[in-house]
N, CA, C and O atoms as a GROMACS GRO file, in nm:
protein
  472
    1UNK      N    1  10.511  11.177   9.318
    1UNK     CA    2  10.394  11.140   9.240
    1UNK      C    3  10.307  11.047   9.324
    1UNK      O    4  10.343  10.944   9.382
    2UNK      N    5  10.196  11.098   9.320
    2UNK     CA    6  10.087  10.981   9.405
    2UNK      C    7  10.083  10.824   9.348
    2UNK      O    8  10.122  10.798   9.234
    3UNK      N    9  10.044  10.742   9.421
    3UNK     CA   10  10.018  10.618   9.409
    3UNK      C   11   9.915  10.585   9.409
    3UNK      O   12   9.855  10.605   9.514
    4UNK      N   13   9.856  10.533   9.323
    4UNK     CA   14   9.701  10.432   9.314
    4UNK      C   15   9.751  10.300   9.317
    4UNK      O   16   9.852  10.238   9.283
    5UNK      N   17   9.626  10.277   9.377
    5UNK     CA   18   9.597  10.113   9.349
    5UNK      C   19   9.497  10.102   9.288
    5UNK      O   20   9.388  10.133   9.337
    6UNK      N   21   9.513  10.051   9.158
    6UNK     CA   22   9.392   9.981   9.044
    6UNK      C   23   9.380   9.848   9.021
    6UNK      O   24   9.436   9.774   8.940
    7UNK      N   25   9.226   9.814   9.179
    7UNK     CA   26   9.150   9.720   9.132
    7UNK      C   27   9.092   9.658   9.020
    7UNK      O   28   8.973   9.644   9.048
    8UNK      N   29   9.113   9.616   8.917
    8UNK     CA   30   9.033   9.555   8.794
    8UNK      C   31   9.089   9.416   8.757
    8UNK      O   32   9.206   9.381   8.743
    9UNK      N   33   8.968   9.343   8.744
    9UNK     CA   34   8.970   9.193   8.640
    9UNK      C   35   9.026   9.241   8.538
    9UNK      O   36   9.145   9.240   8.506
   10UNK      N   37   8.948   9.279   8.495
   10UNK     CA   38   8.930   9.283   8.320
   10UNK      C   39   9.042   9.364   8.202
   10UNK      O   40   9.014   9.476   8.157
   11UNK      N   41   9.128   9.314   8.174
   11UNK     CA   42   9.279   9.329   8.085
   11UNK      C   43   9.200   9.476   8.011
   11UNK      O   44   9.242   9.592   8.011
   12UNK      N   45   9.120   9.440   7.972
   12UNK     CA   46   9.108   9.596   7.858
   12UNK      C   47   9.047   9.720   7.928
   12UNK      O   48   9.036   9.822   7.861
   13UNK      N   49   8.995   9.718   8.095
   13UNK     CA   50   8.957   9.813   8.152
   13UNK      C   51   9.069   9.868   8.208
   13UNK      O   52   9.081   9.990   8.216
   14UNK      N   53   9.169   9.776   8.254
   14UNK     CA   54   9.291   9.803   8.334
   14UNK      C   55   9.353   9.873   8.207
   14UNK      O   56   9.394   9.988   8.224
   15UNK      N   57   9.364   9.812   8.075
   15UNK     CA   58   9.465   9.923   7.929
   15UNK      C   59   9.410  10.047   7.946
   15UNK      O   60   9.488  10.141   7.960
   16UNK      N   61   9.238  10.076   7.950
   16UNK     CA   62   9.222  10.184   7.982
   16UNK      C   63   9.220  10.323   8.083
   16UNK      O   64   9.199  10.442   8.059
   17UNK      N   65   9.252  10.248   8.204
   17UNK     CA   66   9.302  10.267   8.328
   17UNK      C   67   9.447  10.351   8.321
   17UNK      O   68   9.481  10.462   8.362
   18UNK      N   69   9.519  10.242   8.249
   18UNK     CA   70   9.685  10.257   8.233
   18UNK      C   71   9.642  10.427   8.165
   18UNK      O   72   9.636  10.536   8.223
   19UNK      N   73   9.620  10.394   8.040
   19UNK     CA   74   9.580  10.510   7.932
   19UNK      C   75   9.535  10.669   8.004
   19UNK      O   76   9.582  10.781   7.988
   20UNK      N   77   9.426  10.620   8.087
   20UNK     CA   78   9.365  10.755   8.203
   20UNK      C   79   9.503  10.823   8.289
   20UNK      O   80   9.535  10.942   8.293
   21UNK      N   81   9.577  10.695   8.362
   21UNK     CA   82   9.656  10.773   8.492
   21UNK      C   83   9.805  10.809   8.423
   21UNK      O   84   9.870  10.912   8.441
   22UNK      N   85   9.827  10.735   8.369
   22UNK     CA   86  10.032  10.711   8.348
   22UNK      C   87  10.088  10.870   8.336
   22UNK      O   88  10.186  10.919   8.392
   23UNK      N   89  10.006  10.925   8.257
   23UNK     CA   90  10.073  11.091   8.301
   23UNK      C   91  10.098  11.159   8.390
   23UNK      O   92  10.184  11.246   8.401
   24UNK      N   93  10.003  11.111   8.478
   24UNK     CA   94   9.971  11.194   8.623
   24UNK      C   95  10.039  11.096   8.737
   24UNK      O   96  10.120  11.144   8.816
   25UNK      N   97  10.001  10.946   8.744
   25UNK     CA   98  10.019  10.870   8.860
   25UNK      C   99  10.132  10.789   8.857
   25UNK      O  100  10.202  10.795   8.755
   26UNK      N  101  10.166  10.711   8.951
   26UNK     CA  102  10.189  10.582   8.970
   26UNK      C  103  10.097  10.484   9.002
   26UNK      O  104  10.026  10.495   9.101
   27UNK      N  105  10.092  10.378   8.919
   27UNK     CA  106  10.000  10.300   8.945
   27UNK      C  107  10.040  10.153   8.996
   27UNK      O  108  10.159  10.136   8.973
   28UNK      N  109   9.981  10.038   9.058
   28UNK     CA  110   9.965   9.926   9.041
   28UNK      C  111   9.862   9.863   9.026
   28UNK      O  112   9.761   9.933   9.029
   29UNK      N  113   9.836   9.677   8.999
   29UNK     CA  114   9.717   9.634   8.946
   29UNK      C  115   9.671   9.503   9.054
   29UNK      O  116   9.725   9.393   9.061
   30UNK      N  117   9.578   9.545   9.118
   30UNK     CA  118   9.539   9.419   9.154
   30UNK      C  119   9.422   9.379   9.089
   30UNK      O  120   9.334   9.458   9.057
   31UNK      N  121   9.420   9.217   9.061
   31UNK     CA  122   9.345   9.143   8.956
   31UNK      C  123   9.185   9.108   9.033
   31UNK      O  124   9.086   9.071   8.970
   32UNK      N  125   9.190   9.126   9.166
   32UNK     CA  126   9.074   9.035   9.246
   32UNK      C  127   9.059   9.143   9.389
   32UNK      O  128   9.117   9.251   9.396
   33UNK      N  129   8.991   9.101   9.471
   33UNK     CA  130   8.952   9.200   9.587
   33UNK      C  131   9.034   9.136   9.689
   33UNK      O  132   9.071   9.213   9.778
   34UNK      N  133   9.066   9.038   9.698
   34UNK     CA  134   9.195   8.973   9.797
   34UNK      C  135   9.319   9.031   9.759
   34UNK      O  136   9.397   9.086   9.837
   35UNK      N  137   9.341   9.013   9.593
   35UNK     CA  138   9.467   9.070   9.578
   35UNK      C  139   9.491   9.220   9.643
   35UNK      O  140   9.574   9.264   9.724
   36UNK      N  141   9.360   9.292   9.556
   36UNK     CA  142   9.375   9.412   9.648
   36UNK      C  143   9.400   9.478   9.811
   36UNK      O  144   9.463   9.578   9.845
   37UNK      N  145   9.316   9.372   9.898
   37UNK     CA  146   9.312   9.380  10.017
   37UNK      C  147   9.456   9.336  10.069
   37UNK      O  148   9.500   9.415  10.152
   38UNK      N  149   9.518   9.257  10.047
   38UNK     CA  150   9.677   9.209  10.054
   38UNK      C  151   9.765   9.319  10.022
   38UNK      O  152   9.847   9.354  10.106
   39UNK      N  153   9.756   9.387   9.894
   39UNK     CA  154   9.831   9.500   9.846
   39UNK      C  155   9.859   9.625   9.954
   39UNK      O  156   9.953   9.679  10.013
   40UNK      N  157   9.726   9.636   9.941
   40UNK     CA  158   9.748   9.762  10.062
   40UNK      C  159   9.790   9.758  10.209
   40UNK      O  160   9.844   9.846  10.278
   41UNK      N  161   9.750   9.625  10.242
   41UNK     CA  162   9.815   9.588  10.350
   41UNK      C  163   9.991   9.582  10.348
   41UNK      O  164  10.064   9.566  10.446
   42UNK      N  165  10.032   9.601  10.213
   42UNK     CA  166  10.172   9.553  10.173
   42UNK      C  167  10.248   9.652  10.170
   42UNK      O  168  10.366   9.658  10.207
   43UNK      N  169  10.150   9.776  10.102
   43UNK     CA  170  10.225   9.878  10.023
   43UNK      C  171  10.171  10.013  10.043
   43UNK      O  172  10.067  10.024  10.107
   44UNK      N  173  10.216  10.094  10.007
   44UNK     CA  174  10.190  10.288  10.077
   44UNK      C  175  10.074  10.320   9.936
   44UNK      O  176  10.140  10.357   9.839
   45UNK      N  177   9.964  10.316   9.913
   45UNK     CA  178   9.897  10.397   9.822
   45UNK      C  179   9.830  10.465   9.901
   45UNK      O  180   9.782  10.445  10.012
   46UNK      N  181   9.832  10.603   9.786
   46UNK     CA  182   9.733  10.739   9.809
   46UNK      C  183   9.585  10.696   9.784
   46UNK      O  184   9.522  10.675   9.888
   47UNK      N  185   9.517  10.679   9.664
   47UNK     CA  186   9.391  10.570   9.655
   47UNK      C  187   9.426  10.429   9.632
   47UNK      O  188   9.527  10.358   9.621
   48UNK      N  189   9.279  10.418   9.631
   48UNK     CA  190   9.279  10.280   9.546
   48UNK      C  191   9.144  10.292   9.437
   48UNK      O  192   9.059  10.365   9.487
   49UNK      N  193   9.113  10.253   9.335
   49UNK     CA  194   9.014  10.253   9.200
   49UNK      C  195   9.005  10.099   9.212
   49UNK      O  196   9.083  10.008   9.186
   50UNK      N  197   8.866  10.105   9.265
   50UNK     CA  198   8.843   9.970   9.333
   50UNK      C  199   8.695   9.933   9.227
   50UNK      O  200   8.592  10.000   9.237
   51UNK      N  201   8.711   9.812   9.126
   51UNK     CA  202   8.606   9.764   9.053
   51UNK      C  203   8.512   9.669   9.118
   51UNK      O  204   8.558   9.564   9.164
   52UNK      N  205   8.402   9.692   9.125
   52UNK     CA  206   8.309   9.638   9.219
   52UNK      C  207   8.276   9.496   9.204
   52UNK      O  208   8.259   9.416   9.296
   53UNK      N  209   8.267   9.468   9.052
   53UNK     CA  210   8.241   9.333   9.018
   53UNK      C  211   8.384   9.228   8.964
   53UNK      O  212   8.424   9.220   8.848
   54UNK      N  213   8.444   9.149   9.092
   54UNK     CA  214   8.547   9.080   9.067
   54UNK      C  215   8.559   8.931   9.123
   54UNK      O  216   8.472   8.882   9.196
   55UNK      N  217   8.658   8.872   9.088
   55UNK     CA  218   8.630   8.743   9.132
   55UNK      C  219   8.694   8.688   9.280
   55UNK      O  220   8.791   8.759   9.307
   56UNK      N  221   8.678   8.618   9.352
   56UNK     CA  222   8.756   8.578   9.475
   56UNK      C  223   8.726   8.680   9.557
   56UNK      O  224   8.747   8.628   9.666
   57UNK      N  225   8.695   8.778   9.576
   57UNK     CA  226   8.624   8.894   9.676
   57UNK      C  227   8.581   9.010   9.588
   57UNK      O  228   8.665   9.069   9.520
   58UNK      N  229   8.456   9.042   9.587
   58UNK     CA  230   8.429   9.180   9.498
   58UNK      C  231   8.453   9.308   9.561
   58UNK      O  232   8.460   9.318   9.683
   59UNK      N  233   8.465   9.412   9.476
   59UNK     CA  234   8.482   9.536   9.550
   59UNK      C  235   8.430   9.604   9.635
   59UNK      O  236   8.456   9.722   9.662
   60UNK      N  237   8.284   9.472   9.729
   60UNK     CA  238   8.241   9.590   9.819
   60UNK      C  239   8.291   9.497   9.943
   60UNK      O  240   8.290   9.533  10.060
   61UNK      N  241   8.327   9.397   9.906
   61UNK     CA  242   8.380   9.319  10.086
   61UNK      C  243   8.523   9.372  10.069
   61UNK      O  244   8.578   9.405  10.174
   62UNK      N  245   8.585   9.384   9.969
   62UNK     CA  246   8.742   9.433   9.979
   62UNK      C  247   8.736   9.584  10.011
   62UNK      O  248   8.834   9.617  10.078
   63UNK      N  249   8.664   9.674   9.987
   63UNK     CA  250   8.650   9.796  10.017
   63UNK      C  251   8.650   9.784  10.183
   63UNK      O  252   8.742   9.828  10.252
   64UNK      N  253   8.531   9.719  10.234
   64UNK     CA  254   8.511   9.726  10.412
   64UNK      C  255   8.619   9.693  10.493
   64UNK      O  256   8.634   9.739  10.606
   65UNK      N  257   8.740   9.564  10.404
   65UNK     CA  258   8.851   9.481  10.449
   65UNK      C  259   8.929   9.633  10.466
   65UNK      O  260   8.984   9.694  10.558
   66UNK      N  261   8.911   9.648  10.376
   66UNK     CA  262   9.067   9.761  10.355
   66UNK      C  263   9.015   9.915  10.465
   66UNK      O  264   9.098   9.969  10.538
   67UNK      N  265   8.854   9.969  10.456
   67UNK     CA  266   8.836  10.046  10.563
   67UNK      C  267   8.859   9.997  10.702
   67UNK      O  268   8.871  10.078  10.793
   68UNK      N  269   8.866   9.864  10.723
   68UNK     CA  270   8.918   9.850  10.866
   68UNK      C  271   9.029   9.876  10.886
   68UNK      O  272   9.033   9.982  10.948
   69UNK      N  273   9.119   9.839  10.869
   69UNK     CA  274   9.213   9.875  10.881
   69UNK      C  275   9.297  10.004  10.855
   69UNK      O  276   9.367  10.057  10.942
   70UNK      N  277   9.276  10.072  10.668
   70UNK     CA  278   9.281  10.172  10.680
   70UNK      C  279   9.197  10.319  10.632
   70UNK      O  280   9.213  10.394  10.536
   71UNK      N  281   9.101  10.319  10.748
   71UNK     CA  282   9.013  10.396  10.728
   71UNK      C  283   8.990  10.581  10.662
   71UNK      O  284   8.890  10.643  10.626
   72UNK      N  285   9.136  10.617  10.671
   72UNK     CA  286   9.152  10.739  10.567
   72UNK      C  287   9.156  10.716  10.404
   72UNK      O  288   9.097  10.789  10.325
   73UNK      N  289   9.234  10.607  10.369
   73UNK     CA  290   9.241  10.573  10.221
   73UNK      C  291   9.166  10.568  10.163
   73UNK      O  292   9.093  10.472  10.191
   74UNK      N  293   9.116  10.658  10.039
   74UNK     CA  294   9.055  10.721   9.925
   74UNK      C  295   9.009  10.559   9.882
   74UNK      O  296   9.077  10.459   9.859
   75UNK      N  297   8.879  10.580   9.883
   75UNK     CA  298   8.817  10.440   9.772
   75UNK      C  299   8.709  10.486   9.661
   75UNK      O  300   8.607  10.546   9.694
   76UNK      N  301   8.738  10.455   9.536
   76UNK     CA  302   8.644  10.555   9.453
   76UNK      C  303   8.622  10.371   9.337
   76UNK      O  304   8.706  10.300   9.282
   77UNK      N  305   8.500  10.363   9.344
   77UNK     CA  306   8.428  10.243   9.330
   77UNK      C  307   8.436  10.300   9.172
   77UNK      O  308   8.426  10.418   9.140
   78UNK      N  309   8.456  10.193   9.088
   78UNK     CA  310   8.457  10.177   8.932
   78UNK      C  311   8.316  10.068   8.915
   78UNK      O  312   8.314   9.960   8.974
   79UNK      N  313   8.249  10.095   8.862
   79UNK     CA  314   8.145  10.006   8.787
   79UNK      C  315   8.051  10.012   8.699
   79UNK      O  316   7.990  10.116   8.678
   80UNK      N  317   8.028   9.903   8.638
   80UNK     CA  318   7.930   9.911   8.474
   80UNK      C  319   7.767   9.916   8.552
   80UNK      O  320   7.666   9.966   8.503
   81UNK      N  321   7.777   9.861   8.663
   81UNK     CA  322   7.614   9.889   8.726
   81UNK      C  323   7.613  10.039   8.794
   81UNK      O  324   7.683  10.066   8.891
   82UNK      N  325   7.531  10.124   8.734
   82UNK     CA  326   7.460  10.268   8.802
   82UNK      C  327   7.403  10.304   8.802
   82UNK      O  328   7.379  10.408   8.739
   83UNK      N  329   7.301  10.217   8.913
   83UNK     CA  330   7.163  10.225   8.966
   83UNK      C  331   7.254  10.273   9.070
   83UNK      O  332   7.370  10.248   9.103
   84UNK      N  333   7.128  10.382   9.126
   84UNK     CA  334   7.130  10.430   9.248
   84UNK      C  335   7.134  10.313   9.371
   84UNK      O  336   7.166  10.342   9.487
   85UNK      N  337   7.101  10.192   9.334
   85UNK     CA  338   7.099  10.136   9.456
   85UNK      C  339   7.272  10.064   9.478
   85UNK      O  340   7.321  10.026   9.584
   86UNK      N  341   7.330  10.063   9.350
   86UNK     CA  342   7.456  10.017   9.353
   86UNK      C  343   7.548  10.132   9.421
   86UNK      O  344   7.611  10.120   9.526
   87UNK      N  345   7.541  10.241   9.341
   87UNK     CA  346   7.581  10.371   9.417
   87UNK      C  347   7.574  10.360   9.594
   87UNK      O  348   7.671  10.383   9.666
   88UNK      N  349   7.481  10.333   9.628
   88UNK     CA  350   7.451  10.371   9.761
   88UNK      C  351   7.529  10.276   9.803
   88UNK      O  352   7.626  10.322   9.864
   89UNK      N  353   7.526  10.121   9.790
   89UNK     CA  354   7.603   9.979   9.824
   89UNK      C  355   7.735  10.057   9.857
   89UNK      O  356   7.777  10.097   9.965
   90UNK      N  357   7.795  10.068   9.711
   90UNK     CA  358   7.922  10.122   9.713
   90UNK      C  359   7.967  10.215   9.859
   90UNK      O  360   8.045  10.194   9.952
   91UNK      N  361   7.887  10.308   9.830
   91UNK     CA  362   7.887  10.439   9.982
   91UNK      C  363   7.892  10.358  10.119
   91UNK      O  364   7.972  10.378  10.211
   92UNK      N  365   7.766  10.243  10.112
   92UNK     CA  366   7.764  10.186  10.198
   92UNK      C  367   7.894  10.116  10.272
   92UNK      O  368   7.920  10.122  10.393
   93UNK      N  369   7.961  10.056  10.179
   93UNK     CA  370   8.071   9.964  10.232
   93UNK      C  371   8.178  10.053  10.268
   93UNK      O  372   8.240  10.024  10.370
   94UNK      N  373   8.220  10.182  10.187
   94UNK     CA  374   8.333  10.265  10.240
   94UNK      C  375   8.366  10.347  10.207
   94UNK      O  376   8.433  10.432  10.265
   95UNK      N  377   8.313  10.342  10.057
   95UNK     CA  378   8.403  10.390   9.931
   95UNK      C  379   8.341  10.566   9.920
   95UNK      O  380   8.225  10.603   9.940
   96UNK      N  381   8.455  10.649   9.882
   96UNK     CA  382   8.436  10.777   9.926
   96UNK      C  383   8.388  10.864   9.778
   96UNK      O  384   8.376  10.985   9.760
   97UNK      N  385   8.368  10.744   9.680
   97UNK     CA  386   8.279  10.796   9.523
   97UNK      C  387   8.283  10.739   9.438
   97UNK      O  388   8.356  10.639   9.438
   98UNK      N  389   8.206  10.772   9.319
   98UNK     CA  390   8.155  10.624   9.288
   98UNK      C  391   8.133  10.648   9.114
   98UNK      O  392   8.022  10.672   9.068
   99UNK      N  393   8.248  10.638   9.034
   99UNK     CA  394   8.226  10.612   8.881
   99UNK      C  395   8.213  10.536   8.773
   99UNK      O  396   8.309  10.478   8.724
  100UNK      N  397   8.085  10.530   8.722
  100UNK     CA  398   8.033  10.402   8.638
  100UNK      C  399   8.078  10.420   8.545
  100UNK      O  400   8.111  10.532   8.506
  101UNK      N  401   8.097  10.292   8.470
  101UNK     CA  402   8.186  10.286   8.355
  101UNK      C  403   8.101  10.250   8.208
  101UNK      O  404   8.016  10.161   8.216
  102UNK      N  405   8.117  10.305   8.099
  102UNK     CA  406   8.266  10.347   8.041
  102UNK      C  407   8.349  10.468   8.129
  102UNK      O  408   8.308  10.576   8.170
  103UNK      N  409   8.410  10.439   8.135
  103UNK     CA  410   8.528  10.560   8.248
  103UNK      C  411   8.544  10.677   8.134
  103UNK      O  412   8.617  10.661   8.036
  104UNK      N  413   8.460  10.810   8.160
  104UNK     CA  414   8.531  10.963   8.068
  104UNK      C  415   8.663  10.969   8.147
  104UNK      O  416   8.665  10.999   8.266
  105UNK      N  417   8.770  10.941   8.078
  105UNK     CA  418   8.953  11.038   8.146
  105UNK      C  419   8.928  11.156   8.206
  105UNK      O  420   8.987  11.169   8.313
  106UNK      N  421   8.845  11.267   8.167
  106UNK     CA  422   8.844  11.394   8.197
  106UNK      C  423   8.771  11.408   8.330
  106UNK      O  424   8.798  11.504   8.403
  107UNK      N  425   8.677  11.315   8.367
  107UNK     CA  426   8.560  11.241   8.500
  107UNK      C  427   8.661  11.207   8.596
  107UNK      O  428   8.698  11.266   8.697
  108UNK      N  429   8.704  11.083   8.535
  108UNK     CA  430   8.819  10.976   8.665
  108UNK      C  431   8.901  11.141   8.695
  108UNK      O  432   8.857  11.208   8.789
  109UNK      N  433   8.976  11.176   8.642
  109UNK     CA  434   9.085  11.227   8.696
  109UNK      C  435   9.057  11.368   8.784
  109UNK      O  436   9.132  11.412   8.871
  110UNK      N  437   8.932  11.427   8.741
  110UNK     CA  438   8.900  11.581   8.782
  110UNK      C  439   8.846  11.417   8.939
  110UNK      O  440   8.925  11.419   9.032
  111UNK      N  441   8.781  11.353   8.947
  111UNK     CA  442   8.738  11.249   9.072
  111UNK      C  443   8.865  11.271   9.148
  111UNK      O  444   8.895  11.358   9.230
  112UNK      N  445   8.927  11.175   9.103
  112UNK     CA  446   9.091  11.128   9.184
  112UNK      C  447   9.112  11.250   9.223
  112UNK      O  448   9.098  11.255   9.345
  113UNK      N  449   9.137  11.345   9.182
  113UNK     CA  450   9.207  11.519   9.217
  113UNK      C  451   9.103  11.525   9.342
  113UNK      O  452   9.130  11.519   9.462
  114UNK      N  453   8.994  11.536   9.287
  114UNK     CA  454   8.898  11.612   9.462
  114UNK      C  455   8.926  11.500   9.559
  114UNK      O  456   8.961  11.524   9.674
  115UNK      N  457   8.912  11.379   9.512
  115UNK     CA  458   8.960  11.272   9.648
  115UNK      C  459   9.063  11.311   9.688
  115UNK      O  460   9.044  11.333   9.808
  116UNK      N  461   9.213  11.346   9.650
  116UNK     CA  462   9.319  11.355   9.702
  116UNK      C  463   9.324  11.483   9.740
  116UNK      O  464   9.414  11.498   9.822
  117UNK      N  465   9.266  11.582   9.715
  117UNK     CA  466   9.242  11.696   9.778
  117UNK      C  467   9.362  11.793   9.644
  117UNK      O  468   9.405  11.908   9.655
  118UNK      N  469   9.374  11.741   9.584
  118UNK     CA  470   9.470  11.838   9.439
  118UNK      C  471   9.422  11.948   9.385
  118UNK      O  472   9.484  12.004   9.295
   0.00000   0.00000   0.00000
């Protein structure tokens, strides 16, 4: 079973998160963009569902942290801002697509599948 890493602050985006993958994935949670950037440095994930707006590093300096190092790993940007210019940011820093939230289940997951190539 694949592994994500799910970036999110926010307790009731992450319940809904849980709710989207637990059938399909394995998941874990990082709370902040450091935590995240530490994680992967730690641990084997297939993506990561990286929320753009967080505290202690946001998801577009933790996205670039984590493309240095590992530059194949799936980054698919979660966020409540979707303006095209956020979109592009997102692209900009690494991230290989980009879904604004409220999160459709049937969206995230047909996403995650073409990222992982499923």
């Amino acid at each position: 079973m694949k592994k994500i890493l799910v970036a999110e602050d926010n307790d009731s985006n992450f319940i809904l998160m849980t709710y989207i993958l637990k059938k399909f994935y394995q998941f874990e949670r990082a709370k902040n963009g450091q935590e995240a950037v530490d994680m992967v440095e730690k641990g084997e994930y297939d993506l990561v569902l990286m929320d753009i707006k967080m505290p202690i590093m946001d998801g577009l300096e933790a996205t670039k942290k984590i493309k240095e190092t590992h530059p194949s790993l799936p980054i698919i940007a979660l966020t409540a801002n979707a303006f095209d210019s956020d979109r592009q940011m997102a692209f900009d820093a690494g991230c290989d697509e980009f879904l604004s939230k409220p999160i459709s289940s049937d969206l995230c997951l047909r996403t995650i599948a073409k990222v992982l190539g499923e």
